[in-house]
Amino acid sequence: SQVPSHWTRNIKATLTNAGVEFNKTANIILNLEEAQETRQIASYNDNAKAAEYQLMSELTFSVEDKQGTLLIPKRVLVSERIYQYDEDLLAGKSEEEALLKQEMQRDLIRQLVQQFRLAIEPDTDEPDNDKPETDEPENNPKKPIARLYHQW
């Protein structure tokens, strides 16, 4: 797998916070295939030096069940940002770039979680016949939205 550990840690934490339980015997498998970050010059100043940089982050993943049926076919999520560059303010710009990269990573992970939830949530048009009709709040602890196995 070509997904850096800081990505996998953040993905696992975000999915856990969203109600996903990680379990080796789960029926749903999340395949993280690649996470990539690039930086390139977006524009030049009058001295032919970089005036702006474009940052791009990509996250490639798929979700399948244990039988190999794709719930989410291989998908590439992309996030881009452009920031102004001034070599006289180098320290501040590297901090800005690091913050932008973190923001982009969070954005991609949010997208992944959103798409994952849509793929695994049951159809909400169907009534839940297993639930007794009562006005009392549920006393049961919250069930996980999914049990997930990961291969990363």
PDB file of C-alpha atoms in Angstrom:
ATOM      1  CA  SER A   1       0.000   0.000   0.000  1.00  0.00           C
ATOM      2  CA  GLN A   2       1.230   3.472  -0.852  1.00  0.00           C
ATOM      3  CA  VAL A   3      -0.691   5.325   1.820  1.00  0.00           C
ATOM      4  CA  PRO A   4       1.458   7.094   4.426  1.00  0.00           C
ATOM      5  CA  SER A   5       0.782   6.236   8.056  1.00  0.00           C
ATOM      6  CA  HIS A   6      -0.394   9.769   8.940  1.00  0.00           C
ATOM      7  CA  TRP A   7      -3.176   9.315   6.356  1.00  0.00           C
ATOM      8  CA  THR A   8      -4.216   5.872   7.623  1.00  0.00           C
ATOM      9  CA  ARG A   9      -4.229   7.045  11.259  1.00  0.00           C
ATOM     10  CA  ASN A  10      -6.446  10.009  10.388  1.00  0.00           C
ATOM     11  CA  ILE A  11      -8.767   7.916   8.208  1.00  0.00           C
ATOM     12  CA  LYS A  12      -9.201   5.303  10.934  1.00  0.00           C
ATOM     13  CA  ALA A  13      -9.826   7.960  13.607  1.00  0.00           C
ATOM     14  CA  THR A  14     -12.370   9.796  11.429  1.00  0.00           C
ATOM     15  CA  LEU A  15     -14.229   6.601  10.527  1.00  0.00           C
ATOM     16  CA  THR A  16     -14.249   5.537  14.199  1.00  0.00           C
ATOM     17  CA  ASN A  17     -15.684   8.942  15.178  1.00  0.00           C
ATOM     18  CA  ALA A  18     -18.337   8.469  12.466  1.00  0.00           C
ATOM     19  CA  GLY A  19     -19.454   5.236  14.133  1.00  0.00           C
ATOM     20  CA  VAL A  20     -17.467   2.621  12.217  1.00  0.00           C
ATOM     21  CA  GLU A  21     -16.129  -0.325  14.196  1.00  0.00           C
ATOM     22  CA  PHE A  22     -12.924  -1.973  12.962  1.00  0.00           C
ATOM     23  CA  ASN A  23     -13.003  -5.758  13.128  1.00  0.00           C
ATOM     24  CA  LYS A  24     -11.037  -8.479  11.303  1.00  0.00           C
ATOM     25  CA  THR A  25     -14.178 -10.530  10.768  1.00  0.00           C
ATOM     26  CA  ALA A  26     -16.188  -7.640   9.279  1.00  0.00           C
ATOM     27  CA  ASN A  27     -18.074  -8.060   6.013  1.00  0.00           C
ATOM     28  CA  ILE A  28     -16.956  -4.739   4.518  1.00  0.00           C
ATOM     29  CA  ILE A  29     -13.392  -4.135   3.357  1.00  0.00           C
ATOM     30  CA  LEU A  30     -11.862  -0.700   2.782  1.00  0.00           C
ATOM     31  CA  ASN A  31      -8.976  -0.757   0.324  1.00  0.00           C
ATOM     32  CA  LEU A  32      -6.761   2.318   0.480  1.00  0.00           C
ATOM     33  CA  GLU A  33      -4.682   2.162  -2.651  1.00  0.00           C
ATOM     34  CA  GLU A  34      -2.776   5.419  -2.767  1.00  0.00           C
ATOM     35  CA  ALA A  35      -2.454   8.853  -1.192  1.00  0.00           C
ATOM     36  CA  GLN A  36      -0.399  11.395  -3.031  1.00  0.00           C
ATOM     37  CA  GLU A  37       0.547  15.030  -2.458  1.00  0.00           C
ATOM     38  CA  THR A  38       2.089  17.228  -5.148  1.00  0.00           C
ATOM     39  CA  ARG A  39       3.215  20.819  -5.430  1.00  0.00           C
ATOM     40  CA  GLN A  40       3.840  22.691  -8.643  1.00  0.00           C
ATOM     41  CA  ILE A  41       4.313  26.276  -9.729  1.00  0.00           C
ATOM     42  CA  ALA A  42       0.991  27.858 -10.667  1.00  0.00           C
ATOM     43  CA  SER A  43       2.333  31.258 -11.806  1.00  0.00           C
ATOM     44  CA  TYR A  44       5.562  33.232 -12.088  1.00  0.00           C
ATOM     45  CA  ASN A  45       6.467  36.776 -11.013  1.00  0.00           C
ATOM     46  CA  ASP A  46       8.240  39.391 -13.150  1.00  0.00           C
ATOM     47  CA  ASN A  47      11.639  37.891 -12.223  1.00  0.00           C
ATOM     48  CA  ALA A  48      10.592  34.461 -13.574  1.00  0.00           C
ATOM     49  CA  LYS A  49      10.384  33.063 -10.054  1.00  0.00           C
ATOM     50  CA  ALA A  50       7.448  31.258  -8.502  1.00  0.00           C
ATOM     51  CA  ALA A  51       4.656  33.644  -7.466  1.00  0.00           C
ATOM     52  CA  GLU A  52       2.044  30.988  -6.670  1.00  0.00           C
ATOM     53  CA  TYR A  53       2.105  27.272  -5.975  1.00  0.00           C
ATOM     54  CA  GLN A  54      -0.635  24.761  -6.559  1.00  0.00           C
ATOM     55  CA  LEU A  55      -0.971  21.960  -4.006  1.00  0.00           C
ATOM     56  CA  MET A  56      -2.859  18.828  -4.929  1.00  0.00           C
ATOM     57  CA  SER A  57      -3.783  15.842  -2.774  1.00  0.00           C
ATOM     58  CA  GLU A  58      -5.305  12.638  -4.114  1.00  0.00           C
ATOM     59  CA  LEU A  59      -6.719   9.649  -2.265  1.00  0.00           C
ATOM     60  CA  THR A  60      -7.527   6.437  -4.159  1.00  0.00           C
ATOM     61  CA  PHE A  61      -9.770   3.852  -2.490  1.00  0.00           C
ATOM     62  CA  SER A  62     -12.439   1.220  -3.024  1.00  0.00           C
ATOM     63  CA  VAL A  63     -14.878  -0.614  -0.769  1.00  0.00           C
ATOM     64  CA  GLU A  64     -16.013  -4.204  -1.239  1.00  0.00           C
ATOM     65  CA  ASP A  65     -17.751  -6.922   0.701  1.00  0.00           C
ATOM     66  CA  LYS A  66     -16.105 -10.212   1.701  1.00  0.00           C
ATOM     67  CA  GLN A  67     -17.381 -11.863  -1.476  1.00  0.00           C
ATOM     68  CA  GLY A  68     -15.522  -9.276  -3.570  1.00  0.00           C
ATOM     69  CA  THR A  69     -18.604  -7.340  -4.696  1.00  0.00           C
ATOM     70  CA  LEU A  70     -17.640  -3.696  -5.110  1.00  0.00           C
ATOM     71  CA  LEU A  71     -19.738  -1.364  -2.978  1.00  0.00           C
ATOM     72  CA  ILE A  72     -17.635   1.592  -4.129  1.00  0.00           C
ATOM     73  CA  PRO A  73     -15.542   0.949  -7.241  1.00  0.00           C
ATOM     74  CA  LYS A  74     -12.002   2.351  -7.316  1.00  0.00           C
ATOM     75  CA  ARG A  75     -12.360   6.097  -6.840  1.00  0.00           C
ATOM     76  CA  VAL A  76      -9.885   8.973  -6.796  1.00  0.00           C
ATOM     77  CA  LEU A  77     -10.732  11.926  -4.570  1.00  0.00           C
ATOM     78  CA  VAL A  78      -8.908  15.177  -5.328  1.00  0.00           C
ATOM     79  CA  SER A  79      -8.393  18.400  -3.388  1.00  0.00           C
ATOM     80  CA  GLU A  80      -6.491  21.439  -4.698  1.00  0.00           C
ATOM     81  CA  ARG A  81      -5.314  24.724  -3.221  1.00  0.00           C
ATOM     82  CA  ILE A  82      -3.269  27.611  -4.624  1.00  0.00           C
ATOM     83  CA  TYR A  83      -1.269  29.926  -2.419  1.00  0.00           C
ATOM     84  CA  GLN A  84       0.895  32.975  -3.060  1.00  0.00           C
ATOM     85  CA  TYR A  85       4.607  32.498  -2.577  1.00  0.00           C
ATOM     86  CA  ASP A  86       7.087  35.153  -1.466  1.00  0.00           C
ATOM     87  CA  GLU A  87      10.634  33.968  -0.837  1.00  0.00           C
ATOM     88  CA  ASP A  88      11.131  36.868   1.608  1.00  0.00           C
ATOM     89  CA  LEU A  89       8.468  35.264   3.828  1.00  0.00           C
ATOM     90  CA  LEU A  90       9.726  31.701   3.487  1.00  0.00           C
ATOM     91  CA  ALA A  91       9.108  30.529   7.088  1.00  0.00           C
ATOM     92  CA  GLY A  92       5.519  31.743   7.091  1.00  0.00           C
ATOM     93  CA  LYS A  93       4.854  30.236   3.682  1.00  0.00           C
ATOM     94  CA  SER A  94       6.085  26.771   4.668  1.00  0.00           C
ATOM     95  CA  GLU A  95       3.754  26.919   7.696  1.00  0.00           C
ATOM     96  CA  GLU A  96       0.920  28.023   5.398  1.00  0.00           C
ATOM     97  CA  GLU A  97       1.686  25.141   3.025  1.00  0.00           C
ATOM     98  CA  ALA A  98       1.680  22.625   5.888  1.00  0.00           C
ATOM     99  CA  LEU A  99      -1.686  23.944   7.129  1.00  0.00           C
ATOM    100  CA  LEU A 100      -3.139  23.780   3.613  1.00  0.00           C
ATOM    101  CA  LYS A 101      -1.959  20.176   3.239  1.00  0.00           C
ATOM    102  CA  GLN A 102      -3.626  19.249   6.554  1.00  0.00           C
ATOM    103  CA  GLU A 103      -6.832  20.993   5.471  1.00  0.00           C
ATOM    104  CA  MET A 104      -6.786  19.164   2.129  1.00  0.00           C
ATOM    105  CA  GLN A 105      -6.226  15.815   3.849  1.00  0.00           C
ATOM    106  CA  ARG A 106      -9.182  16.455   6.190  1.00  0.00           C
ATOM    107  CA  ASP A 107     -11.305  17.423   3.176  1.00  0.00           C
ATOM    108  CA  LEU A 108     -10.471  14.180   1.341  1.00  0.00           C
ATOM    109  CA  ILE A 109     -11.073  12.046   4.434  1.00  0.00           C
ATOM    110  CA  ARG A 110     -14.466  13.754   4.933  1.00  0.00           C
ATOM    111  CA  GLN A 111     -15.330  12.925   1.319  1.00  0.00           C
ATOM    112  CA  LEU A 112     -14.268   9.295   1.821  1.00  0.00           C
ATOM    113  CA  VAL A 113     -16.400   8.968   4.973  1.00  0.00           C
ATOM    114  CA  GLN A 114     -19.386  10.575   3.245  1.00  0.00           C
ATOM    115  CA  GLN A 115     -19.147   8.213   0.267  1.00  0.00           C
ATOM    116  CA  PHE A 116     -18.583   5.226   2.553  1.00  0.00           C
ATOM    117  CA  ARG A 117     -21.693   6.049   4.599  1.00  0.00           C
ATOM    118  CA  LEU A 118     -23.815   6.427   1.458  1.00  0.00           C
ATOM    119  CA  ALA A 119     -22.604   3.069   0.167  1.00  0.00           C
ATOM    120  CA  ILE A 120     -23.261   1.093   3.354  1.00  0.00           C
ATOM    121  CA  GLU A 121     -26.337   2.729   4.866  1.00  0.00           C
ATOM    122  CA  PRO A 122     -29.552   0.792   4.334  1.00  0.00           C
ATOM    123  CA  ASP A 123     -32.291   2.294   2.210  1.00  0.00           C
ATOM    124  CA  THR A 124     -34.088   4.745   4.514  1.00  0.00           C
ATOM    125  CA  ASP A 125     -37.390   4.494   2.622  1.00  0.00           C
ATOM    126  CA  GLU A 126     -38.041   1.083   4.186  1.00  0.00           C
ATOM    127  CA  PRO A 127     -39.738   1.110   7.606  1.00  0.00           C
ATOM    128  CA  ASP A 128     -37.802  -0.553  10.398  1.00  0.00           C
ATOM    129  CA  ASN A 129     -40.175  -3.377  11.339  1.00  0.00           C
ATOM    130  CA  ASP A 130     -37.830  -4.810  13.950  1.00  0.00           C
ATOM    131  CA  LYS A 131     -38.169  -1.736  16.145  1.00  0.00           C
ATOM    132  CA  PRO A 132     -41.110  -1.582  18.541  1.00  0.00           C
ATOM    133  CA  GLU A 133     -43.073   1.628  18.200  1.00  0.00           C
ATOM    134  CA  THR A 134     -42.635   3.559  21.416  1.00  0.00           C
ATOM    135  CA  ASP A 135     -42.090   7.114  22.500  1.00  0.00           C
ATOM    136  CA  GLU A 136     -39.339   6.076  24.908  1.00  0.00           C
ATOM    137  CA  PRO A 137     -35.773   6.942  23.950  1.00  0.00           C
ATOM    138  CA  GLU A 138     -33.548   3.969  23.265  1.00  0.00           C
ATOM    139  CA  ASN A 139     -31.521   2.851  26.260  1.00  0.00           C
ATOM    140  CA  ASN A 140     -29.195   0.730  24.147  1.00  0.00           C
ATOM    141  CA  PRO A 141     -25.698   1.982  23.454  1.00  0.00           C
ATOM    142  CA  LYS A 142     -25.296   3.287  19.927  1.00  0.00           C
ATOM    143  CA  LYS A 143     -24.640   0.506  17.436  1.00  0.00           C
ATOM    144  CA  PRO A 144     -21.810   0.975  14.959  1.00  0.00           C
ATOM    145  CA  ILE A 145     -22.947   2.111  11.512  1.00  0.00           C
ATOM    146  CA  ALA A 146     -20.698  -0.560  10.023  1.00  0.00           C
ATOM    147  CA  ARG A 147     -18.089  -3.124  10.905  1.00  0.00           C
ATOM    148  CA  LEU A 148     -15.094  -2.647   8.690  1.00  0.00           C
ATOM    149  CA  TYR A 149     -11.949  -4.572   7.883  1.00  0.00           C
ATOM    150  CA  HIS A 150      -9.006  -2.743   6.392  1.00  0.00           C
ATOM    151  CA  GLN A 151      -5.988  -3.986   4.521  1.00  0.00           C
ATOM    152  CA  TRP A 152      -3.518  -1.230   5.335  1.00  0.00           C
TER     153      TRP A 152
END
